[in-house]
Every structure is written in structure tokens, then in C-alpha cells.
PDB file of C-alpha atoms in Angstrom:
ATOM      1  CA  UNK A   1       0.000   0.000   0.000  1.00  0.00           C
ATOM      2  CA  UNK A   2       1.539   3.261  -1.447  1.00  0.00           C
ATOM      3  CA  UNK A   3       1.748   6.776   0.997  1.00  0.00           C
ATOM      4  CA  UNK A   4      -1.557   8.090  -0.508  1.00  0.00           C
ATOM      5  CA  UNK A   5      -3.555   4.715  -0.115  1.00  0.00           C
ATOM      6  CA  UNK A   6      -2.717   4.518   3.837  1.00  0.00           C
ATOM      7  CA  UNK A   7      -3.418   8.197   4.057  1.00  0.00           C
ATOM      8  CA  UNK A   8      -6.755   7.950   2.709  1.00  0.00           C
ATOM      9  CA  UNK A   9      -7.129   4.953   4.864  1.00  0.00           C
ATOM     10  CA  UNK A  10      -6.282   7.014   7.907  1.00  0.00           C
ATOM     11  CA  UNK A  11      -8.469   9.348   7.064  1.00  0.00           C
ATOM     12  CA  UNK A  12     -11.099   7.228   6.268  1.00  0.00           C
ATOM     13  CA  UNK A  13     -10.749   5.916   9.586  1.00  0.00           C
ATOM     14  CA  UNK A  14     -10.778   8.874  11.467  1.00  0.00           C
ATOM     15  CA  UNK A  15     -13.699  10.212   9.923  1.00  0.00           C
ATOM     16  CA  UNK A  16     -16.327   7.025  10.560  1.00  0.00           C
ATOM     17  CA  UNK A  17     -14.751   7.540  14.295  1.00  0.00           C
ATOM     18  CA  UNK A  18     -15.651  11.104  14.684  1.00  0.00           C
ATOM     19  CA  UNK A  19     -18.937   9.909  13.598  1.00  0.00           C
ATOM     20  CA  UNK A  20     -20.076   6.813  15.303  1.00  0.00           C
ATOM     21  CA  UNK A  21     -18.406   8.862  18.602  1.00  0.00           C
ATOM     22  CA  UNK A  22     -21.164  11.873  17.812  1.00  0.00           C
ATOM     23  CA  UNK A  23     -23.805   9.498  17.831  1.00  0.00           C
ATOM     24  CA  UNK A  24     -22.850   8.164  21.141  1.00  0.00           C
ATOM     25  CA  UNK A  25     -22.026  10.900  22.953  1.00  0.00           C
ATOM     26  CA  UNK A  26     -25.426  12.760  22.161  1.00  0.00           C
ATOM     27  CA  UNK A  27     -27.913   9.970  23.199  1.00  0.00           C
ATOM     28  CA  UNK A  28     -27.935  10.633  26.643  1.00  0.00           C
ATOM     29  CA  UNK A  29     -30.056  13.743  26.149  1.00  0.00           C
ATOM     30  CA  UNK A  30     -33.092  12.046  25.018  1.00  0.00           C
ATOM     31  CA  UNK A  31     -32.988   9.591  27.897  1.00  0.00           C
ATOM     32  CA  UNK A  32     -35.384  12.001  30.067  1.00  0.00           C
ATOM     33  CA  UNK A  33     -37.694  12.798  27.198  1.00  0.00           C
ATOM     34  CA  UNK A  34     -41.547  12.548  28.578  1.00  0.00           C
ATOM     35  CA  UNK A  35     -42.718  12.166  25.428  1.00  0.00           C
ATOM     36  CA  UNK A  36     -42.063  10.836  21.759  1.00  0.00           C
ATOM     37  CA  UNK A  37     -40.801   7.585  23.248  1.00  0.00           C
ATOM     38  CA  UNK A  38     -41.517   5.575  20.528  1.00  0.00           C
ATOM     39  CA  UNK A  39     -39.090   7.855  17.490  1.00  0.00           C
ATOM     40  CA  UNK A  40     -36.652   8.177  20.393  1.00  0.00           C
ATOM     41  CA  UNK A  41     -36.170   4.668  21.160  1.00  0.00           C
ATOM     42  CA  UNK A  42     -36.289   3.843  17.009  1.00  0.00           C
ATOM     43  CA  UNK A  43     -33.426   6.788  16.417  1.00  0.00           C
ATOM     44  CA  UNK A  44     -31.566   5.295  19.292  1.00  0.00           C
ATOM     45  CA  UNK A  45     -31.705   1.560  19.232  1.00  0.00           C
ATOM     46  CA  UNK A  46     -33.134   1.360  15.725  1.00  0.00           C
ATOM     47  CA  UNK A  47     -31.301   4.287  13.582  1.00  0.00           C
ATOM     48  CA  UNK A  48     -27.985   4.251  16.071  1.00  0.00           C
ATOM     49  CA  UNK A  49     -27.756   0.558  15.567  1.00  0.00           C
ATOM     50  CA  UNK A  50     -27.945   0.270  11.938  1.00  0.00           C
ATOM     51  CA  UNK A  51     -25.364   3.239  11.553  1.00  0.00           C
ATOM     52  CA  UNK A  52     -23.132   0.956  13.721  1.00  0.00           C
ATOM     53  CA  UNK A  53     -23.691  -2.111  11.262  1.00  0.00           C
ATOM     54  CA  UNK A  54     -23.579  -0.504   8.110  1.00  0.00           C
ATOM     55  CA  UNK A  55     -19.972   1.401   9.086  1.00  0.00           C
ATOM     56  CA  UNK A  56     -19.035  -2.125   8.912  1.00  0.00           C
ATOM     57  CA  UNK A  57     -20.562  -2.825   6.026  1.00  0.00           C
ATOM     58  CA  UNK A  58     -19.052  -0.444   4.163  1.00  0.00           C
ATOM     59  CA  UNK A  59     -15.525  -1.202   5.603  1.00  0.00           C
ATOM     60  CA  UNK A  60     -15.949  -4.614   4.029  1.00  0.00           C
ATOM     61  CA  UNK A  61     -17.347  -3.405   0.547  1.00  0.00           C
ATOM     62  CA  UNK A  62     -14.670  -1.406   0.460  1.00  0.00           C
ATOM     63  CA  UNK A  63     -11.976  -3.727   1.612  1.00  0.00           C
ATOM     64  CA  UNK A  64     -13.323  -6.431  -0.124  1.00  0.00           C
ATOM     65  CA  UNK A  65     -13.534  -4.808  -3.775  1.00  0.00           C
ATOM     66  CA  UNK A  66     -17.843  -4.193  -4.076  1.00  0.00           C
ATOM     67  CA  UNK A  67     -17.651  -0.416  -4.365  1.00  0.00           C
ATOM     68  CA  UNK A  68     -15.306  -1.209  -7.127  1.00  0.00           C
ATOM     69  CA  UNK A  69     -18.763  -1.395  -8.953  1.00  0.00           C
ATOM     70  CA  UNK A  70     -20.316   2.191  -9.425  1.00  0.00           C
ATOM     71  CA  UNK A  71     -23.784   0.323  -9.283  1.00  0.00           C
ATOM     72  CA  UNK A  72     -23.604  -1.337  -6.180  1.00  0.00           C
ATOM     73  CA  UNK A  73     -22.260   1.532  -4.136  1.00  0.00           C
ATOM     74  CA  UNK A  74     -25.137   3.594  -5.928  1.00  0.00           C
ATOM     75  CA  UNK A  75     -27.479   0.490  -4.390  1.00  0.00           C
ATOM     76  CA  UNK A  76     -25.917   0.416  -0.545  1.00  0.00           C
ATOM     77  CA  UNK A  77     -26.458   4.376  -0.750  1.00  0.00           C
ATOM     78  CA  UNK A  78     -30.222   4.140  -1.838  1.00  0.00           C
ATOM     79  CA  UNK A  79     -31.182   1.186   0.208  1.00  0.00           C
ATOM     80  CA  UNK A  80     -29.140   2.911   3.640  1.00  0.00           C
ATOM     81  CA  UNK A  81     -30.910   5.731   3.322  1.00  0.00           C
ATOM     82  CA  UNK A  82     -34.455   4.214   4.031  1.00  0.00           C
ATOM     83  CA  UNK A  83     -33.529   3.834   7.472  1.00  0.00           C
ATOM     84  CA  UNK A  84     -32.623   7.582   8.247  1.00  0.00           C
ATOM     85  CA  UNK A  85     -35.721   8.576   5.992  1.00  0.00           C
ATOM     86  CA  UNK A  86     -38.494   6.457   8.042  1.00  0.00           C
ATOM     87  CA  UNK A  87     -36.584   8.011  11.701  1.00  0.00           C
ATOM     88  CA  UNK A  88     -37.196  11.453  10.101  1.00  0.00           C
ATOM     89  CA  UNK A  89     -40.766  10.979   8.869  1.00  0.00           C
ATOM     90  CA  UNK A  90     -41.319   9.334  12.674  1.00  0.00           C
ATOM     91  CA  UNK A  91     -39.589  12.299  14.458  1.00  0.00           C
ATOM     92  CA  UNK A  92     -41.760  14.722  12.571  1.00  0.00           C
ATOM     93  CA  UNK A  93     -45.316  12.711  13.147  1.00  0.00           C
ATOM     94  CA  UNK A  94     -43.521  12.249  17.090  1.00  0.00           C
ATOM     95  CA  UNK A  95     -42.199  15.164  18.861  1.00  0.00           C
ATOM     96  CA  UNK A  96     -42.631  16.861  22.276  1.00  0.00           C
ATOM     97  CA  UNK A  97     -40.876  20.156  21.519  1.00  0.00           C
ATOM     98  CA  UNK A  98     -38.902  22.094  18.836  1.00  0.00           C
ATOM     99  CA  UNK A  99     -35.701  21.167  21.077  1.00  0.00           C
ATOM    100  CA  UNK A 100     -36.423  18.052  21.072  1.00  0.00           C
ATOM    101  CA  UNK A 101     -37.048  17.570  17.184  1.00  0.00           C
ATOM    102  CA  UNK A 102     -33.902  19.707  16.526  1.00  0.00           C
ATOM    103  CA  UNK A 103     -31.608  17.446  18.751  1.00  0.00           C
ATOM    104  CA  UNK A 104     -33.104  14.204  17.319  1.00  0.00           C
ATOM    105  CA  UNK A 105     -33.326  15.644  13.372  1.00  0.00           C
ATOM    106  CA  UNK A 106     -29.359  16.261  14.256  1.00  0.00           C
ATOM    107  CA  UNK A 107     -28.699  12.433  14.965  1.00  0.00           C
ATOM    108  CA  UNK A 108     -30.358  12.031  11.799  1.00  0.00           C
ATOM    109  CA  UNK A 109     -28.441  13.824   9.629  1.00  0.00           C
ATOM    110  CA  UNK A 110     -25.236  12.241  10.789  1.00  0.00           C
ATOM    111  CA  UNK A 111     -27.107   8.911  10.125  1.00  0.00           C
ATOM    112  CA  UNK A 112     -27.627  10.079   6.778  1.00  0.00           C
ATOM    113  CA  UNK A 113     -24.225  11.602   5.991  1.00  0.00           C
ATOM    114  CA  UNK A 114     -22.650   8.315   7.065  1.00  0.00           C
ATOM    115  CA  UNK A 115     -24.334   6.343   4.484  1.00  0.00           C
ATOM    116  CA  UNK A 116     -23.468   8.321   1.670  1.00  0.00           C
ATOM    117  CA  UNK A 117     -19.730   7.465   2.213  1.00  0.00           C
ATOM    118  CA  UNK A 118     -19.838   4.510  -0.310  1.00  0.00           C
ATOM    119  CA  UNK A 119     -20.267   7.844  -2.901  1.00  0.00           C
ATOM    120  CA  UNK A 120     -16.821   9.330  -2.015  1.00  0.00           C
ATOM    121  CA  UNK A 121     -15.316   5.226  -1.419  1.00  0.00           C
ATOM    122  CA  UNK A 122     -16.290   4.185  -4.865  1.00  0.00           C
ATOM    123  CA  UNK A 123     -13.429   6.638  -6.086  1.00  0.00           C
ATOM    124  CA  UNK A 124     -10.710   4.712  -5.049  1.00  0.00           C
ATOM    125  CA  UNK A 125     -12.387   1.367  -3.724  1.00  0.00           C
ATOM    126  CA  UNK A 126      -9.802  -1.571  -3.959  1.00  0.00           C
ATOM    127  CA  UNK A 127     -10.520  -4.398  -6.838  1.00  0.00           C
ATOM    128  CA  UNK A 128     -12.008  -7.531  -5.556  1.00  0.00           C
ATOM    129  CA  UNK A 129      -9.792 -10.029  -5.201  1.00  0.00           C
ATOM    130  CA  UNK A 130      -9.859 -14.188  -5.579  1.00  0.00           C
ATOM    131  CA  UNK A 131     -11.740 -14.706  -2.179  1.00  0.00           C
ATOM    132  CA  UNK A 132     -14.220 -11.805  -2.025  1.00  0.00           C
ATOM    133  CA  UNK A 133     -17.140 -14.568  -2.179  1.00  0.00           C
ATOM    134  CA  UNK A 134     -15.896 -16.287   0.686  1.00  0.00           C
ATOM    135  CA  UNK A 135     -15.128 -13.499   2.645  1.00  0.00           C
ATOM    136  CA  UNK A 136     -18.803 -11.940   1.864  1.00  0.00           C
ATOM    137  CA  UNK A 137     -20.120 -15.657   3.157  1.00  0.00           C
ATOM    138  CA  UNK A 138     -17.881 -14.822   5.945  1.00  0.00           C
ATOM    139  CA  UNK A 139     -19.681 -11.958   7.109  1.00  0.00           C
ATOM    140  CA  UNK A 140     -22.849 -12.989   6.489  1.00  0.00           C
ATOM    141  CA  UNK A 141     -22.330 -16.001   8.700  1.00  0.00           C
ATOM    142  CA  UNK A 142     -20.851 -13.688  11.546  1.00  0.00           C
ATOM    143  CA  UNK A 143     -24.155 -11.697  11.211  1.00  0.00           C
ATOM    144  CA  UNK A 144     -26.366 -14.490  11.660  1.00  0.00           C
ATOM    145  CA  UNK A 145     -25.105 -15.819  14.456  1.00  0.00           C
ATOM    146  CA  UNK A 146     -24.923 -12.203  15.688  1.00  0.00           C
ATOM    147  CA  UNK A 147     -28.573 -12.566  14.734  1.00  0.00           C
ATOM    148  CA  UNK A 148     -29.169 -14.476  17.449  1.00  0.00           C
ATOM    149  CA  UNK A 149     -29.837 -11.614  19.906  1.00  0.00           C
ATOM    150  CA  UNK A 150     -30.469  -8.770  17.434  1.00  0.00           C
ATOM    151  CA  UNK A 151     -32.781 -11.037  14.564  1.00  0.00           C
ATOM    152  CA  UNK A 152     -33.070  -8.300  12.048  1.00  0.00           C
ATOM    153  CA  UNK A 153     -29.305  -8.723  11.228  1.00  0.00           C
ATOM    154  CA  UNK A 154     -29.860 -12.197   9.612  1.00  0.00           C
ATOM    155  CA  UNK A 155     -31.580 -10.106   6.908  1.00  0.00           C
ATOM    156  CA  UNK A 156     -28.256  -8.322   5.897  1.00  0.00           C
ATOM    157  CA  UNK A 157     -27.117 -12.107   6.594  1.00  0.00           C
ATOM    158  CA  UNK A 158     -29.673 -13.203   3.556  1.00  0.00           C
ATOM    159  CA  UNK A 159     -28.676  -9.961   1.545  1.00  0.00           C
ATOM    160  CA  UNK A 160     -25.235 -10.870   1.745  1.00  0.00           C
ATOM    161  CA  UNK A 161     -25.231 -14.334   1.107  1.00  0.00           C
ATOM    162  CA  UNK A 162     -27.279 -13.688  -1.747  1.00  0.00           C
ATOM    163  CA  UNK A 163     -24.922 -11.334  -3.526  1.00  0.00           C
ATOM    164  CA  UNK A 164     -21.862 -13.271  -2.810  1.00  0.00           C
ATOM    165  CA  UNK A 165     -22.143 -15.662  -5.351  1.00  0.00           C
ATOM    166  CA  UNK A 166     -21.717 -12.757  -8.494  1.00  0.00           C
ATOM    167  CA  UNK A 167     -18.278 -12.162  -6.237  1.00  0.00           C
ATOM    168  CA  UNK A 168     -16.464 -15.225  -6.310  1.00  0.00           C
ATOM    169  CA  UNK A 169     -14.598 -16.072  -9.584  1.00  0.00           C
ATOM    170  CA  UNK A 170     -14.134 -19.707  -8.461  1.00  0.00           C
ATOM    171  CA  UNK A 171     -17.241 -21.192  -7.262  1.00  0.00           C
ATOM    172  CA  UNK A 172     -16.484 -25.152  -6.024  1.00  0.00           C
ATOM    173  CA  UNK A 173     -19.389 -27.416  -4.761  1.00  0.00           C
ATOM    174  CA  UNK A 174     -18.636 -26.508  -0.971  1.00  0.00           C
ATOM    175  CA  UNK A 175     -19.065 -22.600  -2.095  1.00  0.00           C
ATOM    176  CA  UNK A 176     -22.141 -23.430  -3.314  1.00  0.00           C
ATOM    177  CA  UNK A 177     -23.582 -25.481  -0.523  1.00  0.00           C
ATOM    178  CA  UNK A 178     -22.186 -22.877   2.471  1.00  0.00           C
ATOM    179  CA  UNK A 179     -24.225 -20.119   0.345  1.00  0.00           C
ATOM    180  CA  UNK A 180     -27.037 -22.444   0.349  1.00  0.00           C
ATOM    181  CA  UNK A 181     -26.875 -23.500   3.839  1.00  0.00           C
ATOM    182  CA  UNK A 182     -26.674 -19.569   5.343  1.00  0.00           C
ATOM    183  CA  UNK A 183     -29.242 -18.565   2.791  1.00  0.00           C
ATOM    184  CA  UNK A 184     -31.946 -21.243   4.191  1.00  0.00           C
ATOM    185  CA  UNK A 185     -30.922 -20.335   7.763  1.00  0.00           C
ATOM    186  CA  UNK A 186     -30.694 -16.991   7.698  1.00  0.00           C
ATOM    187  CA  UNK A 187     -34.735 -17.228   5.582  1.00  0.00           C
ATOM    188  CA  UNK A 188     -35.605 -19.790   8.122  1.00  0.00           C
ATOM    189  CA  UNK A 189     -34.388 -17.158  11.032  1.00  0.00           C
ATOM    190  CA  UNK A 190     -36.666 -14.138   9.720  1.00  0.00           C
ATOM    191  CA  UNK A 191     -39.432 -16.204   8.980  1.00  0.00           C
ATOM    192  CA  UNK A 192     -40.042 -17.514  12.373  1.00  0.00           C
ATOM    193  CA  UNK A 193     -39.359 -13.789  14.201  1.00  0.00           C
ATOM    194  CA  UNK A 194     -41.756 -11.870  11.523  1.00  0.00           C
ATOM    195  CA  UNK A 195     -44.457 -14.599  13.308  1.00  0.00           C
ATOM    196  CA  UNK A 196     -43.423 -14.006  16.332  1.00  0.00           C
ATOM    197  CA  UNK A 197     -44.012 -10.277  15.987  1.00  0.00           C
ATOM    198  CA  UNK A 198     -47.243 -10.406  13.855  1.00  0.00           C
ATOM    199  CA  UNK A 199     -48.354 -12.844  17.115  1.00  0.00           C
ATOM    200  CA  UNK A 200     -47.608 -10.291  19.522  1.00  0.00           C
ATOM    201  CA  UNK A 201     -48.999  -7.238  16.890  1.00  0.00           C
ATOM    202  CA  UNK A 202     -52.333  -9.365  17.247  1.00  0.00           C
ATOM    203  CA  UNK A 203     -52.166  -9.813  21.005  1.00  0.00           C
ATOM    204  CA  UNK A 204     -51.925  -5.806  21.152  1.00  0.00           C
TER     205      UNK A 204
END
């Protein structure tokens, strides 16, 4: 890696920790908020957490040689910025004050600007290499067993595992039945939590 590869890398770096550390520090002042509980705890747990995931995310893609591909950068953007989109549209149906929607809209935008880093990454993204495939089955496994006490990661899981078979060059029979295997999990995994949660939507 040349002098201007690990400086972009450093800055890189730096920049997706300035961010996630933002979104940390500034939760704490909802955490006495009367009302608007319900966008609060979806732009904390929900919006914070899926920032968190998708830095990841976009570490790998990068790493890994995906936002070598102008389209599927252009794809993570779009389909990222759905989550940032339905906190706004809750924080403005859901707010107690204009201090309140200002401070939460805030956490928002840095949700927002974070996921429109694979736009600037795709510039110099690294080529993927012989392994990408396996290393995309890699993380998809690592996210479904994370799935285990957050569910809604075994759909990046399926996503993932999905994708990864237009990123491996060589594709032998075990390729092909891991990819297989993770995919019926990971469907298997979201089936049986979306009926646990339409059961309890019906209880309500």
C-alpha cells in the first residue's frame, strides 16, 4: 500500500470515528424525554444501531472490492438511506418540543451523511480479489449468528449471502452449498421472528 492509499485509509478511519463517537455521545439527552418515546427509542436503538452495522458494512465493501462497482455503491447508498428517511418521517409525526425535534433531526443527519460514504469510497475502492465470495459468506455467517440476539441482522445475513455468489470467480461445490446452507438459515431465522411479531402485533 503506497503513501496516498494509507493516508486515505487514515483518514477514512478517522472520519467514521468522529462519527459513530457523535452518535454516542449525544444519546444521553433524550434519555429524560416525557414524550415521543416511541421515534426516540427507534433513532436510538433502531437508527444508532444500523449506523453501527452498516460502518461495517461499508468497511468490508470497500476492503473487499464491491464499491469497485459504481452500481452497487449507488445500491448500498439508496437502500441505507431508508432507514434515516423512516426516523425522520417518525420524528416529525412524534415530537414533544422544537428542542427536542432539533436534537433528534441532528442524529439524523449524521445517520444520513454516514451512508453516503460509499459515494466518495467508490473513487478509489480496492478491486475484488480471488476470495471476495468467501469473505462476503464470511460476514454474512458472523451476522447471523450475531442474529441471534439482534434477529433483524440475519436479513443483511440473507442480503449478503445472496450477492456473494456474483463475487467469487471460483465457485467449487462446498461454495455453493455454504451459500445455500446460510441462505436457508438466515430465511428460516426471519421467517419464524416476523411470526413471532405479527403474534404479539395481534395480542396488542
Amino acid at each position: 500500500m503506497n503513501s496516498r492509499d494509507m493516508t486515505f485509509s487514515s483518514s477514512l478511519c478517522a472520519r467514521l470515528t468522529l462519527g459513530a463517537t457523535l452518535m454516542i455521545v449525544v444519546l444521553p439527552v433524550f434519555a429524560d424525554q416525557p414524550n415521543g418515546v416511541l421515534a426516540s427509542v427507534f433513532v436510538i436503538l433502531g437508527l444508532g444501531g444500523f449506523t453501527l452495522v452498516n460502518l461495517g458494512l461499508q468497511l468490508l465493501f470497500y476492503f473487499n472490492g464491491q464499491y469497485s462497482s459504481e452500481r452497487f455503491a449507488l445500491g448500498h447508498t439508496l437502500l441505507s438511506l431508508l432507514m434515516p428517511l423512516i426516523a425522520a418521517a417518525m420524528l416529525l409525526a412524534d415530537n414533544s418540543s422544537g428542542a427536542y425535534l432539533t436534537l433528534n433531526l441532528g442524529l439524523v443527519i449524521i445517520a444520513a451523511a454516514l451512508t453516503l460514504l460509499p459515494l466518495q469510497l467508490k473513487n478509489s475502492a480496492h478491486r475484488s480479489g480471488l476470495h471476495a465470495g468467501w469473505i462476503l459468506l464470511g460476514a454474512a455467517l458472523l451476522l447471523l449468528l450475531l442474529s441471534a440476539s439482534v434477529w433483524p441482522l440475519a436479513i443483511l445475513a440473507l442480503f449478503i449471502s445472496w450477492f456473494a455468489i456474483n463475487r467469487q470467480p471460483r465457485q467449487p461445490a462446498f461454495f455453493h452449498v455454504g451459500r445455500a446452507l446460510l441462505l436457508l438459515l438466515a430465511t428460516a431465522w426471519c421467517l419464524y421472528n416476523l411470526a413471532k411479531l405479527w403474534q404479539w402485533l395481534q395480542g396488542q
